[in-house]
PDB file of C-alpha atoms and ligand atoms in Angstrom:
ATOM      1  CA  MET A1021     167.926  15.936  73.167  1.00  0.00           C
ATOM      2  CA  GLY A1022     164.491  16.907  74.525  1.00  0.00           C
ATOM      3  CA  GLN A1023     163.056  20.376  74.531  1.00  0.00           C
ATOM      4  CA  ALA A1024     164.110  22.674  77.396  1.00  0.00           C
ATOM      5  CA  PRO A1025     161.356  22.975  79.998  1.00  0.00           C
ATOM      6  CA  GLU A1026     159.457  26.272  80.206  1.00  0.00           C
ATOM      7  CA  THR A1027     161.123  28.258  82.911  1.00  0.00           C
ATOM      8  CA  ARG A1028     160.183  31.903  82.672  1.00  0.00           C
ATOM      9  CA  ILE A1029     156.437  32.343  82.855  1.00  0.00           C
ATOM     10  CA  ALA A1030     155.065  35.885  83.168  1.00  0.00           C
ATOM     11  CA  VAL A1031     151.531  36.870  84.058  1.00  0.00           C
ATOM     12  CA  TYR A1032     150.323  40.144  82.550  1.00  0.00           C
ATOM     13  CA  PRO A1033     147.135  40.947  84.488  1.00  0.00           C
ATOM     14  CA  GLY A1034     144.547  43.619  83.839  1.00  0.00           C
ATOM     15  CA  SER A1035     140.972  44.531  83.042  1.00  0.00           C
ATOM     16  CA  PHE A1036     141.580  44.830  79.270  1.00  0.00           C
ATOM     17  CA  ASP A1037     138.157  46.447  78.785  1.00  0.00           C
ATOM     18  CA  PRO A1038     139.069  46.615  75.936  1.00  0.00           C
ATOM     19  CA  ILE A1039     142.652  45.785  74.980  1.00  0.00           C
ATOM     20  CA  THR A1040     144.489  48.821  73.542  1.00  0.00           C
ATOM     21  CA  ASN A1041     147.543  49.078  71.314  1.00  0.00           C
ATOM     22  CA  GLY A1042     149.465  49.957  74.480  1.00  0.00           C
ATOM     23  CA  HIS A1043     148.581  46.592  76.047  1.00  0.00           C
ATOM     24  CA  LEU A1044     149.349  44.754  72.821  1.00  0.00           C
ATOM     25  CA  ASP A1045     152.767  46.374  72.478  1.00  0.00           C
ATOM     26  CA  LEU A1046     153.613  45.318  76.023  1.00  0.00           C
ATOM     27  CA  ILE A1047     152.433  41.740  75.483  1.00  0.00           C
ATOM     28  CA  LEU A1048     154.542  41.371  72.352  1.00  0.00           C
ATOM     29  CA  ARG A1049     157.640  42.925  73.920  1.00  0.00           C
ATOM     30  CA  THR A1050     157.280  40.671  76.966  1.00  0.00           C
ATOM     31  CA  SER A1051     156.854  37.600  74.767  1.00  0.00           C
ATOM     32  CA  ARG A1052     160.404  38.156  73.488  1.00  0.00           C
ATOM     33  CA  PHE A1053     162.129  37.681  76.813  1.00  0.00           C
ATOM     34  CA  VAL A1054     160.023  35.045  78.577  1.00  0.00           C
ATOM     35  CA  ASP A1055     159.035  31.530  77.601  1.00  0.00           C
ATOM     36  CA  ARG A1056     155.333  32.171  78.090  1.00  0.00           C
ATOM     37  CA  VAL A1057     153.154  35.217  78.721  1.00  0.00           C
ATOM     38  CA  ILE A1058     149.792  34.570  80.307  1.00  0.00           C
ATOM     39  CA  VAL A1059     147.502  37.535  79.721  1.00  0.00           C
ATOM     40  CA  ALA A1060     145.131  37.275  82.685  1.00  0.00           C
ATOM     41  CA  ILE A1061     141.820  39.117  82.618  1.00  0.00           C
ATOM     42  CA  LEU A1062     140.388  40.033  86.000  1.00  0.00           C
ATOM     43  CA  GLY A1063     136.974  38.375  86.221  1.00  0.00           C
ATOM     44  CA  ASN A1064     135.456  39.722  89.431  1.00  0.00           C
ATOM     45  CA  GLU A1065     135.761  43.348  88.391  1.00  0.00           C
ATOM     46  CA  THR A1066     134.056  45.893  90.645  1.00  0.00           C
ATOM     47  CA  LYS A1067     133.840  48.455  87.833  1.00  0.00           C
ATOM     48  CA  GLN A1068     130.977  47.885  85.376  1.00  0.00           C
ATOM     49  CA  PRO A1069     132.776  46.620  82.259  1.00  0.00           C
ATOM     50  CA  LEU A1070     131.694  47.395  78.688  1.00  0.00           C
ATOM     51  CA  PHE A1071     132.705  43.922  77.453  1.00  0.00           C
ATOM     52  CA  SER A1072     132.127  40.576  79.171  1.00  0.00           C
ATOM     53  CA  VAL A1073     135.133  38.478  80.175  1.00  0.00           C
ATOM     54  CA  GLN A1074     134.320  36.127  77.288  1.00  0.00           C
ATOM     55  CA  GLU A1075     134.316  39.012  74.789  1.00  0.00           C
ATOM     56  CA  ARG A1076     137.587  40.338  76.162  1.00  0.00           C
ATOM     57  CA  ARG A1077     139.094  36.852  75.930  1.00  0.00           C
ATOM     58  CA  GLU A1078     138.009  36.618  72.309  1.00  0.00           C
ATOM     59  CA  MET A1079     139.498  39.998  71.396  1.00  0.00           C
ATOM     60  CA  LEU A1080     142.781  39.226  73.162  1.00  0.00           C
ATOM     61  CA  SER A1081     143.018  35.774  71.583  1.00  0.00           C
ATOM     62  CA  GLU A1082     142.374  37.195  68.130  1.00  0.00           C
ATOM     63  CA  VAL A1083     145.023  39.907  68.324  1.00  0.00           C
ATOM     64  CA  THR A1084     147.684  37.621  69.844  1.00  0.00           C
ATOM     65  CA  ALA A1085     146.946  34.603  67.620  1.00  0.00           C
ATOM     66  CA  ASP A1086     150.269  34.902  65.759  1.00  0.00           C
ATOM     67  CA  TYR A1087     152.307  34.616  68.970  1.00  0.00           C
ATOM     68  CA  PRO A1088     152.469  30.993  70.118  1.00  0.00           C
ATOM     69  CA  ASN A1089     153.945  31.763  73.533  1.00  0.00           C
ATOM     70  CA  VAL A1090     151.083  34.116  74.462  1.00  0.00           C
ATOM     71  CA  GLU A1091     148.131  32.567  76.289  1.00  0.00           C
ATOM     72  CA  VAL A1092     144.894  34.293  77.286  1.00  0.00           C
ATOM     73  CA  ASP A1093     143.126  33.375  80.506  1.00  0.00           C
ATOM     74  CA  SER A1094     140.951  34.949  83.193  1.00  0.00           C
ATOM     75  CA  PHE A1095     141.127  34.808  86.957  1.00  0.00           C
ATOM     76  CA  ASP A1096     139.185  35.674  90.111  1.00  0.00           C
ATOM     77  CA  GLY A1097     140.543  36.321  93.571  1.00  0.00           C
ATOM     78  CA  LEU A1098     144.087  37.279  94.428  1.00  0.00           C
ATOM     79  CA  LEU A1099     146.459  37.792  91.535  1.00  0.00           C
ATOM     80  CA  VAL A1100     149.405  36.295  93.437  1.00  0.00           C
ATOM     81  CA  ASP A1101     147.466  33.071  94.085  1.00  0.00           C
ATOM     82  CA  TYR A1102     146.564  32.805  90.434  1.00  0.00           C
ATOM     83  CA  ALA A1103     150.148  33.537  89.324  1.00  0.00           C
ATOM     84  CA  ALA A1104     151.646  31.014  91.740  1.00  0.00           C
ATOM     85  CA  GLY A1105     149.110  28.412  90.647  1.00  0.00           C
ATOM     86  CA  ARG A1106     150.189  28.925  87.031  1.00  0.00           C
ATOM     87  CA  GLY A1107     153.875  28.528  87.910  1.00  0.00           C
ATOM     88  CA  ALA A1108     154.702  32.147  87.064  1.00  0.00           C
ATOM     89  CA  THR A1109     157.770  33.837  88.465  1.00  0.00           C
ATOM     90  CA  MET A1110     156.873  37.362  87.408  1.00  0.00           C
ATOM     91  CA  ILE A1111     154.008  39.779  87.076  1.00  0.00           C
ATOM     92  CA  VAL A1112     154.338  42.313  84.279  1.00  0.00           C
ATOM     93  CA  ARG A1113     152.776  45.752  84.490  1.00  0.00           C
ATOM     94  CA  GLY A1114     153.024  48.720  82.165  1.00  0.00           C
ATOM     95  CA  ILE A1115     153.886  52.221  83.279  1.00  0.00           C
ATOM     96  CA  ARG A1116     152.847  55.202  81.219  1.00  0.00           C
ATOM     97  CA  ALA A1117     153.138  58.543  82.987  1.00  0.00           C
ATOM     98  CA  ILE A1118     154.467  59.090  86.492  1.00  0.00           C
ATOM     99  CA  SER A1119     150.824  59.203  87.661  1.00  0.00           C
ATOM    100  CA  ASP A1120     150.661  55.415  87.191  1.00  0.00           C
ATOM    101  CA  TYR A1121     153.527  54.952  89.579  1.00  0.00           C
ATOM    102  CA  GLU A1122     151.851  55.355  92.960  1.00  0.00           C
ATOM    103  CA  ASN A1123     149.142  52.777  92.404  1.00  0.00           C
ATOM    104  CA  GLU A1124     151.585  50.352  90.791  1.00  0.00           C
ATOM    105  CA  TRP A1125     154.057  50.818  93.628  1.00  0.00           C
ATOM    106  CA  GLN A1126     151.352  49.983  96.189  1.00  0.00           C
ATOM    107  CA  MET A1127     150.196  46.918  94.289  1.00  0.00           C
ATOM    108  CA  ALA A1128     153.737  45.636  93.710  1.00  0.00           C
ATOM    109  CA  LEU A1129     154.638  45.925  97.383  1.00  0.00           C
ATOM    110  CA  MET A1130     151.382  44.350  98.525  1.00  0.00           C
ATOM    111  CA  ASN A1131     151.868  41.507  96.074  1.00  0.00           C
ATOM    112  CA  ARG A1132     155.444  41.030  97.258  1.00  0.00           C
ATOM    113  CA  ARG A1133     154.257  40.880 100.843  1.00  0.00           C
ATOM    114  CA  LEU A1134     151.697  38.242  99.912  1.00  0.00           C
ATOM    115  CA  GLN A1135     154.040  36.215  97.701  1.00  0.00           C
ATOM    116  CA  PRO A1136     157.730  37.226  98.079  1.00  0.00           C
ATOM    117  CA  GLN A1137     159.000  34.862  95.357  1.00  0.00           C
ATOM    118  CA  LEU A1138     156.927  36.615  92.712  1.00  0.00           C
ATOM    119  CA  GLU A1139     158.705  39.565  91.102  1.00  0.00           C
ATOM    120  CA  THR A1140     156.840  42.499  89.539  1.00  0.00           C
ATOM    121  CA  ILE A1141     158.491  43.747  86.352  1.00  0.00           C
ATOM    122  CA  PHE A1142     157.568  47.194  85.051  1.00  0.00           C
ATOM    123  CA  MET A1143     157.685  47.899  81.364  1.00  0.00           C
ATOM    124  CA  MET A1144     157.668  51.432  79.956  1.00  0.00           C
ATOM    125  CA  ALA A1145     154.816  52.016  77.533  1.00  0.00           C
ATOM    126  CA  SER A1146     156.057  53.002  74.094  1.00  0.00           C
ATOM    127  CA  GLU A1147     156.019  56.728  73.360  1.00  0.00           C
ATOM    128  CA  ALA A1148     153.168  56.410  70.878  1.00  0.00           C
ATOM    129  CA  ASN A1149     150.927  54.691  73.417  1.00  0.00           C
ATOM    130  CA  SER A1150     151.858  56.489  76.589  1.00  0.00           C
ATOM    131  CA  PHE A1151     148.600  58.475  76.767  1.00  0.00           C
ATOM    132  CA  VAL A1152     146.310  55.591  75.731  1.00  0.00           C
ATOM    133  CA  SER A1153     144.004  53.935  78.264  1.00  0.00           C
ATOM    134  CA  SER A1154     140.944  51.701  77.948  1.00  0.00           C
ATOM    135  CA  ARG A1155     138.931  54.259  79.906  1.00  0.00           C
ATOM    136  CA  LEU A1156     139.767  57.119  77.518  1.00  0.00           C
ATOM    137  CA  VAL A1157     139.271  54.938  74.452  1.00  0.00           C
ATOM    138  CA  LYS A1158     135.724  54.118  75.626  1.00  0.00           C
ATOM    139  CA  GLU A1159     134.973  57.721  76.510  1.00  0.00           C
ATOM    140  CA  VAL A1160     136.221  59.119  73.194  1.00  0.00           C
ATOM    141  CA  PHE A1161     134.426  56.427  71.225  1.00  0.00           C
ATOM    142  CA  LYS A1162     131.124  56.925  73.076  1.00  0.00           C
ATOM    143  CA  LEU A1163     131.303  60.637  72.347  1.00  0.00           C
ATOM    144  CA  GLY A1164     131.821  60.039  68.632  1.00  0.00           C
ATOM    145  CA  GLY A1165     135.599  60.514  68.393  1.00  0.00           C
ATOM    146  CA  SER A1166     137.926  58.318  66.386  1.00  0.00           C
ATOM    147  CA  VAL A1167     139.936  55.660  68.220  1.00  0.00           C
ATOM    148  CA  SER A1168     141.629  54.439  65.063  1.00  0.00           C
ATOM    149  CA  GLY A1169     145.272  53.617  65.752  1.00  0.00           C
ATOM    150  CA  LEU A1170     144.680  53.407  69.499  1.00  0.00           C
ATOM    151  CA  VAL A1171     143.158  49.918  69.577  1.00  0.00           C
ATOM    152  CA  PRO A1172     143.628  46.885  67.318  1.00  0.00           C
ATOM    153  CA  ARG A1173     141.220  46.734  64.352  1.00  0.00           C
ATOM    154  CA  PRO A1174     139.063  43.881  65.742  1.00  0.00           C
ATOM    155  CA  VAL A1175     138.509  45.944  68.887  1.00  0.00           C
ATOM    156  CA  GLU A1176     137.388  48.932  66.846  1.00  0.00           C
ATOM    157  CA  ALA A1177     134.890  46.660  65.083  1.00  0.00           C
ATOM    158  CA  ARG A1178     133.583  45.362  68.441  1.00  0.00           C
ATOM    159  CA  LEU A1179     133.192  48.889  69.749  1.00  0.00           C
ATOM    160  CA  LYS A1180     131.175  49.811  66.678  1.00  0.00           C
ATOM    161  CA  ALA A1181     128.991  46.729  67.097  1.00  0.00           C
ATOM    162  CA  ARG A1182     128.500  47.337  70.815  1.00  0.00           C
ATOM    163  CA  LEU A1183     127.757  51.027  70.479  1.00  0.00           C
ATOM    164  CA  PRO A1184     126.057  51.406  67.100  1.00  0.00           C
ATOM    165  CA  GLY A1185     125.469  54.937  65.972  1.00  0.00           C
ATOM    166  CA  VAL A1186     128.516  56.369  67.713  1.00  0.00           C
ATOM    167  CA  GLY A1187     132.199  56.390  66.919  1.00  0.00           C
ATOM    168  CA  ASN A1188     131.666  55.822  63.232  1.00  0.00           C
ATOM    169  CA  LYS A1189     134.473  58.093  62.176  1.00  0.00           C
TER     170      LYS A1189
HETATM  171  O1  LIG B1393     143.964  46.917  84.193  1.00  0.00           O
HETATM  172  P1  LIG B1393     143.907  47.242  85.647  1.00  0.00           P
HETATM  173  O2  LIG B1393     142.483  47.545  86.032  1.00  0.00           O
HETATM  174  O3  LIG B1393     144.862  48.333  86.029  1.00  0.00           O
HETATM  175  O4  LIG B1393     144.372  45.903  86.442  1.00  0.00           O
HETATM  176  C1  LIG B1393     144.322  45.832  87.848  1.00  0.00           C
HETATM  177  C2  LIG B1393     144.630  44.420  88.365  1.00  0.00           C
HETATM  178  C3  LIG B1393     143.742  43.393  87.689  1.00  0.00           C
HETATM  179  C4  LIG B1393     146.078  44.084  88.066  1.00  0.00           C
HETATM  180  C5  LIG B1393     144.425  44.405  89.912  1.00  0.00           C
HETATM  181  O5  LIG B1393     143.174  44.970  90.191  1.00  0.00           O
HETATM  182  C6  LIG B1393     144.491  43.022  90.506  1.00  0.00           C
HETATM  183  O6  LIG B1393     145.537  42.410  90.560  1.00  0.00           O
HETATM  184  N1  LIG B1393     143.328  42.499  90.994  1.00  0.00           N
HETATM  185  C7  LIG B1393     143.222  41.169  91.541  1.00  0.00           C
HETATM  186  C8  LIG B1393     142.907  41.183  93.041  1.00  0.00           C
HETATM  187  C9  LIG B1393     144.182  41.342  93.837  1.00  0.00           C
HETATM  188  O7  LIG B1393     145.080  40.523  93.787  1.00  0.00           O
HETATM  189  N2  LIG B1393     144.248  42.453  94.590  1.00  0.00           N
HETATM  190  C10 LIG B1393     145.420  42.815  95.354  1.00  0.00           C
HETATM  191  C11 LIG B1393     146.423  43.523  94.465  1.00  0.00           C
HETATM  192  S1  LIG B1393     147.581  44.411  95.370  1.00  0.00           S
END
């Protein structure tokens, strides 16, 4: 008997500048109920990122290396076009506080309008990570605060290398 074909492919899109423990938790939880999770880094970011797409790919690949059904990729253009091209049937997004809801609601409905077959699945961030964001991690680190426990260890090391002299707590 041959192996069952991959059926449930989820795309988890984002900036991941850098990946936090909140993102990682969501990736691992998603990997348990789909056949494949494609973590898709937005390439044509309008915000000025701290890390290049290549650096973000490397960090994501390193911290998900033990999970064979997690793939790291990057994309430009419309998310729904990328997801359809990869054969995905769902987009996964994390929700922390209620303040995330409005933007996510808009994006989900716009994406559904563009590609009705693609379903957006919302995952609740775990309690421990519900206040963690890449933006705050960067801000706290730049101002010399500790981000230990908020990002995976390799990310902490990259932050220290990128911003020497700060965040050495
Ligand atoms: O981590 P972020 O910054 O919250 O992720 C936002 C992201 C990448 C999911 C969103 O900006 C996106 O999908 N961009 C791709 C362009 C696109 O499809 N725009 C229309 C979305 S409604």
